[in-house]
Short mmCIF file of C-alpha atoms and ligand atoms in Angstrom, two decimals:
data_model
loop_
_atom_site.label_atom_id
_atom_site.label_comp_id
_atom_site.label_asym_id
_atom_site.label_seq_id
_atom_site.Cartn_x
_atom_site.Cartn_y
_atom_site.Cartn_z
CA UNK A 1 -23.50 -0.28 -31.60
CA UNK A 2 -21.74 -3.47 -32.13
CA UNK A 3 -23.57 -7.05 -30.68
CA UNK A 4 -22.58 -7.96 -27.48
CA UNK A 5 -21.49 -4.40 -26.35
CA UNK A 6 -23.39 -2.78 -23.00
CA UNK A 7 -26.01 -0.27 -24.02
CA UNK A 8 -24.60 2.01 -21.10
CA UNK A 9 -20.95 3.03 -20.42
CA UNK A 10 -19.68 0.83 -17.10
CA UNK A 11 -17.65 3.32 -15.12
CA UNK A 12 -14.81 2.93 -13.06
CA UNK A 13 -14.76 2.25 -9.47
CA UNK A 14 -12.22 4.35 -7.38
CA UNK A 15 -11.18 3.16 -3.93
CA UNK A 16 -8.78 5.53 -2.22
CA UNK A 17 -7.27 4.42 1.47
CA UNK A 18 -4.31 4.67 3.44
CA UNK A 19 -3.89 0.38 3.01
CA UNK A 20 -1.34 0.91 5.66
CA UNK A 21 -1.02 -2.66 4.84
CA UNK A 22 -3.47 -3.33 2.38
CA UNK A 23 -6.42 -6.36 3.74
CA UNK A 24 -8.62 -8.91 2.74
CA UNK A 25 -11.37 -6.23 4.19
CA UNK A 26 -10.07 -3.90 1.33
CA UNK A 27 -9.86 -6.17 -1.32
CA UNK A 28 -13.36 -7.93 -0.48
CA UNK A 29 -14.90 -4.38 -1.05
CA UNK A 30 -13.18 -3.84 -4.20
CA UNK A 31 -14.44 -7.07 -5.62
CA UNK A 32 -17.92 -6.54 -4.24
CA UNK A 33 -17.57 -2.81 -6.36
CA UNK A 34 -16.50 -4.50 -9.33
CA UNK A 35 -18.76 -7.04 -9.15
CA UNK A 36 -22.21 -5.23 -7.67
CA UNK A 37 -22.15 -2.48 -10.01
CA UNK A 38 -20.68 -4.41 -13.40
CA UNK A 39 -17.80 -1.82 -13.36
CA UNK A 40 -14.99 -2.38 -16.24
CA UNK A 41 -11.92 -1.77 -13.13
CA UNK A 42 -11.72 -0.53 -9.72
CA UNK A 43 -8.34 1.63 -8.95
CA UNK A 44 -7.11 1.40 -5.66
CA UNK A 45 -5.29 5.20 -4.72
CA UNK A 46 -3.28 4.90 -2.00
CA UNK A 47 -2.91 8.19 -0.36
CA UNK A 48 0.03 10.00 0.28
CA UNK A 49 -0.42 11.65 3.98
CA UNK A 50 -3.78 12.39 4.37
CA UNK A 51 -5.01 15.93 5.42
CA UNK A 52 -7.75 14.75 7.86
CA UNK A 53 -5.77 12.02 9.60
CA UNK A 54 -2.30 11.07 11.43
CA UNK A 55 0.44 10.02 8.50
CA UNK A 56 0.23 6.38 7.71
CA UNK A 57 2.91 4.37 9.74
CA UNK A 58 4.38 2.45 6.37
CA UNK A 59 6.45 4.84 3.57
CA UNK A 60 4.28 5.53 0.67
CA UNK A 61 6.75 2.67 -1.55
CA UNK A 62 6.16 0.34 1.01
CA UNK A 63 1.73 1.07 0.80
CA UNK A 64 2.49 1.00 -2.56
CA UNK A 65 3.80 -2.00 -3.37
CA UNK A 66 2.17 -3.94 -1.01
CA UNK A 67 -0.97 -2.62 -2.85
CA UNK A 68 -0.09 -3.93 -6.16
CA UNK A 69 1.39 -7.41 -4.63
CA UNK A 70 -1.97 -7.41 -3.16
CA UNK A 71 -3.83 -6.98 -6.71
CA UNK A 72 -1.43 -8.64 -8.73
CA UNK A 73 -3.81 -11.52 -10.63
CA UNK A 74 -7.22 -10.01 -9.83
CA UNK A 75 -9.11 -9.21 -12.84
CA UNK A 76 -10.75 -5.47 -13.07
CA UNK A 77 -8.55 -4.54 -10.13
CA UNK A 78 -5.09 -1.96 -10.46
CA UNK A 79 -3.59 0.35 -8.33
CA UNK A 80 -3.48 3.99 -9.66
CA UNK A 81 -0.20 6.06 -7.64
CA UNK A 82 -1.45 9.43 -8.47
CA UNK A 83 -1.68 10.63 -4.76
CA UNK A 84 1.81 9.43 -3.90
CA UNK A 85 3.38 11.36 -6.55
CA UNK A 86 5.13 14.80 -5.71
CA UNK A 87 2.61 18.13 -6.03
CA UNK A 88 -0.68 15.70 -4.96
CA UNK A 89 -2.96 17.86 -2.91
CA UNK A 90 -4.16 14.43 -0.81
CA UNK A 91 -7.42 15.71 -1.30
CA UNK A 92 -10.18 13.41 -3.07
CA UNK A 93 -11.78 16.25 -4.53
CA UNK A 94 -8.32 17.44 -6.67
CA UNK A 95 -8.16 13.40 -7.96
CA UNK A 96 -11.79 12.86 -8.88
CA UNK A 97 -11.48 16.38 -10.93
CA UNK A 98 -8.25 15.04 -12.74
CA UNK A 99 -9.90 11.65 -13.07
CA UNK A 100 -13.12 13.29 -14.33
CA UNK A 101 -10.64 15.42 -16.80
CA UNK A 102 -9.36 12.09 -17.74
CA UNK A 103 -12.49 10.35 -18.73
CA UNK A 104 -14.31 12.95 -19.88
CA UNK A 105 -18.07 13.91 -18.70
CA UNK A 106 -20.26 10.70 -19.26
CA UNK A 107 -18.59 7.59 -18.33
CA UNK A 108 -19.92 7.29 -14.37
CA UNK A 109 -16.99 7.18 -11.92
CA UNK A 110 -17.88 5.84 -8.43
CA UNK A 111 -15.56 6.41 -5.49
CA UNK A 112 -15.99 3.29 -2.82
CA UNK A 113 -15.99 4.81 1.09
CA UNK A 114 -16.43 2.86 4.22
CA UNK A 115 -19.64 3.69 6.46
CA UNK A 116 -16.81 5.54 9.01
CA UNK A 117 -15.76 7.47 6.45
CA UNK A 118 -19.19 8.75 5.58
CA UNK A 119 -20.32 10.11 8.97
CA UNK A 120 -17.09 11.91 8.73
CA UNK A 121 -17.89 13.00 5.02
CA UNK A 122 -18.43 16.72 6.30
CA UNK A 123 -15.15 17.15 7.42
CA UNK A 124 -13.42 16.39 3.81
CA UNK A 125 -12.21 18.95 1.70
CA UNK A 126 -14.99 20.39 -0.68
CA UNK A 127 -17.11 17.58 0.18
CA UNK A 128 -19.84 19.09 -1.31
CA UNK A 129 -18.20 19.08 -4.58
CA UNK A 130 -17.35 15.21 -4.75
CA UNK A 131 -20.63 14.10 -6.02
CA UNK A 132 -20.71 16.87 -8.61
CA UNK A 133 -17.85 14.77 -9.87
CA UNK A 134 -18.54 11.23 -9.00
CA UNK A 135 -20.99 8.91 -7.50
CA UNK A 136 -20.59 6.97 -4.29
CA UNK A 137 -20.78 3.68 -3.43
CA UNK A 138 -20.63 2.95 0.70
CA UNK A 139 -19.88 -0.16 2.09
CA UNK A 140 -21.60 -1.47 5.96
CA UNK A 141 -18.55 -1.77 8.57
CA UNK A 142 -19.00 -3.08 11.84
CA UNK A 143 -19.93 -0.22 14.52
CA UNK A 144 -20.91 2.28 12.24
CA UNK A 145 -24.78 1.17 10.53
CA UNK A 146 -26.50 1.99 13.54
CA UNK A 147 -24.76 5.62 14.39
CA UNK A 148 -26.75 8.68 13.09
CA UNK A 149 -25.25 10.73 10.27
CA UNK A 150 -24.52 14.28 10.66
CA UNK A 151 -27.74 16.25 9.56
CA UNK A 152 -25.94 17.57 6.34
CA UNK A 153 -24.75 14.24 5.57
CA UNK A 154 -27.89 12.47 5.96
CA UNK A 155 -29.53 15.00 3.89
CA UNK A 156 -27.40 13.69 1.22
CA UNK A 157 -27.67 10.29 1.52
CA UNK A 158 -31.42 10.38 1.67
CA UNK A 159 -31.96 12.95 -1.24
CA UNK A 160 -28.96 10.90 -3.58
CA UNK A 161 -29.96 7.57 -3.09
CA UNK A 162 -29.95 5.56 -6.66
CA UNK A 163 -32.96 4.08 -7.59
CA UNK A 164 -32.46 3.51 -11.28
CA UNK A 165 -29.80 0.92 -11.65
CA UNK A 166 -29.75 0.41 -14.75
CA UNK A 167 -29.15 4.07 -15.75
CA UNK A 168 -26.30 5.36 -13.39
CA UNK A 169 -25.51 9.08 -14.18
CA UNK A 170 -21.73 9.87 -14.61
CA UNK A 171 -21.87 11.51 -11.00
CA UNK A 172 -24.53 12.37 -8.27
CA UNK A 173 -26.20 9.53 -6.67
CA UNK A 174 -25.16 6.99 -4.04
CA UNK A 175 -25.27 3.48 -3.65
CA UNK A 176 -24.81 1.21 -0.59
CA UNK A 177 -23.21 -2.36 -1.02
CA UNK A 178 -25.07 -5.34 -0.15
CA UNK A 179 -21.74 -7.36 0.99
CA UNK A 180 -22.42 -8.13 4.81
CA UNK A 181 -19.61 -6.12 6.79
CA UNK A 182 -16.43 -7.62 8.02
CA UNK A 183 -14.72 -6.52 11.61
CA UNK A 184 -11.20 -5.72 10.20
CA UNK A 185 -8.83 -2.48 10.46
CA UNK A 186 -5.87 -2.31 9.78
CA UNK A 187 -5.10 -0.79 13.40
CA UNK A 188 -5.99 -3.96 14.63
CA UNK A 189 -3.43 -5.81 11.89
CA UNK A 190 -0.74 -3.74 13.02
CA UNK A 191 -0.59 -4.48 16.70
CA UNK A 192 -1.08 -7.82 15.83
CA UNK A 193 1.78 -7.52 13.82
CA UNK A 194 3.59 -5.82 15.90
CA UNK A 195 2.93 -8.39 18.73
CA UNK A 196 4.55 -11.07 16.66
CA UNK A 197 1.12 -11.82 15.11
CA UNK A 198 0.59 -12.81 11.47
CA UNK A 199 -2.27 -9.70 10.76
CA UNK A 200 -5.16 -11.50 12.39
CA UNK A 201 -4.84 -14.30 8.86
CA UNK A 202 -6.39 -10.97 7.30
CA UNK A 203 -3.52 -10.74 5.12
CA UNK A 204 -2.43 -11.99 1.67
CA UNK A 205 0.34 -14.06 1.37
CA UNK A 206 2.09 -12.15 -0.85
CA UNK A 207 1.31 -8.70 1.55
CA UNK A 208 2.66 -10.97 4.43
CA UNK A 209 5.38 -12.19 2.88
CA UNK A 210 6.67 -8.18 1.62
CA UNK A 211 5.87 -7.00 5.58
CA UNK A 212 8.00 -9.61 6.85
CA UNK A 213 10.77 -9.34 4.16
CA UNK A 214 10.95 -4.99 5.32
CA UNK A 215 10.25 -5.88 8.62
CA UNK A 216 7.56 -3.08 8.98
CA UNK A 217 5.23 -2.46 11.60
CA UNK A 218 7.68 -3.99 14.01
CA UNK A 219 6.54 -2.87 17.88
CA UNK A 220 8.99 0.13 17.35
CA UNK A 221 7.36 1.32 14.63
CA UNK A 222 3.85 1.43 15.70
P1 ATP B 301 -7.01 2.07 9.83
O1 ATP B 301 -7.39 1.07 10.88
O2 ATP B 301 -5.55 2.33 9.68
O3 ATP B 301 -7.86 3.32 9.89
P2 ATP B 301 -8.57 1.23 7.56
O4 ATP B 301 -8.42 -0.05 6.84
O5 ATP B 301 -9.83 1.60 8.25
O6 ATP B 301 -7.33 1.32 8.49
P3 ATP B 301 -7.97 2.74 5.15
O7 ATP B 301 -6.89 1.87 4.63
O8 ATP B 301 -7.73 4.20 4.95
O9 ATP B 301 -8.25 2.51 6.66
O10 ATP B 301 -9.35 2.32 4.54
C1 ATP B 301 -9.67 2.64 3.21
C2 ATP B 301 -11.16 2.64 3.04
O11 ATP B 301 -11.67 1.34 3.31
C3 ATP B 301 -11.92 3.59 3.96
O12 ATP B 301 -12.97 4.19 3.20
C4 ATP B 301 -12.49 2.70 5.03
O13 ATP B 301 -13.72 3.19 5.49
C5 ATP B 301 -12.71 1.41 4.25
N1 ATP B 301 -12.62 0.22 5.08
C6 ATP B 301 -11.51 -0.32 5.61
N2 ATP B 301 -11.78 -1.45 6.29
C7 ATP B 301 -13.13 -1.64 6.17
C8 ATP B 301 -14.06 -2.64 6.64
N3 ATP B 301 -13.66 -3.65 7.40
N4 ATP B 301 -15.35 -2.49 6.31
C9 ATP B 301 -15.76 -1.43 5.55
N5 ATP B 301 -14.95 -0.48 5.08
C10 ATP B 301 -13.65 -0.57 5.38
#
């Protein structure tokens, strides 16, 4: 091994959303993935029109370049399309198996989720599947620490916590982020939008300046 390389592969972090627009709430937890876990690059997948939810009120160009306005500069941050391109199931568990296809079977892949999303982690496709093919990092939001988890969901999260840090597997454990949590949505961006509002200041520039330029979430179109 050559001097100054990590004895460990770094992984990738994945961060999959609607960013229907992309925030400073998303981007603060893709940092704090980078960052926490030493990771070479977090992706950021927007999502065509998600199985388990209503479709996202901006077009899938629109998420998507808003995303990559939104990363343009950051170091270790990209946006990967995959799930906006024609034939994409929309379901996590058909891009971490072509991701895992990608990198092969050692280098550890970890797939970022808000706490909402885990309570509702029974209801996703295969979801038993996704840590056979990833680990996952969850990050605090406001409203959702205190809740119970559904008893096959806490199961998990008790019995796949990570203890060994400095030895992450290439999938199978879980890992909460230390970053304190932040009270943003993007629901709450849009009506402010919509309202006339400049996205509660919880916007880039740039991602301001591309809404205002399309004129999207306009009070019509919320
Ligand atoms: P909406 O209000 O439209 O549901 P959202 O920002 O919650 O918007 P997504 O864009 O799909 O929805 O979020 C992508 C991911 O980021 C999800 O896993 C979600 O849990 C997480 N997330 C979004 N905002 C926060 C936040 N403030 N704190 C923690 N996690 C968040």
């Amino acid at each position: 091994m050559s001097a100054g390389k990590p004895a460990r592969p770094a992984g990738i972090g994945l961060y999959g959303g609607t960013f229907d627009p992309i925030h400073t709430a998303h981007l603060r937890l893709a940092r704090a993935l980078r960052d926490e876990l030493a990771l070479d690059s977090v992706r950021l997948i927007p999502s065509g029109v998600p199985p388990h939810r209503p479709p996202p009120h901006a077009s899938a160009d629109h998420r998507l370049a808003m995303a990559r306005l939104a990363v343009a500069g950051e170091p270790g941050l990209d946006v990967d399309a995959r799930e906006l391109t024609p034939g994409a199931s929309g379901y996590t568990v058909d891009t971490l198996a072509a991701l895992r296809r990608e990198v092969g079977p050692t280098l550890p892949l970890w797939w970022l989720i808000g706490a909402d999303q885990l309570a509702g982690l029974e209801r996703w496709h295969r979801w038993q599947d996704l840590l056979t093919l990833a680990n996952l990092a969850v990050a605090a939001r406001p409203g959702f620490g205190s809740l119970p988890l559904p008893p096959a969901v806490d199961a998990l999260w008790q019995s796949r916590q990570a203890t060994d840090f400095a030895n992450f597997p290439a999938a199978g454990r879980i890992r909460a982020l230390t970053l304190s949590p932040v009270d943003v949505s993007a629901t709450a961006i849009r009506a402010d939008l919509a309202a006339g509002g400049d996205g509660l200041g919880a916007l880039p520039p740039a991602v301001l300046g591309y809404i205002r330029r399309h004129r999207l979430y306009r009070i019509e179109s919320i």
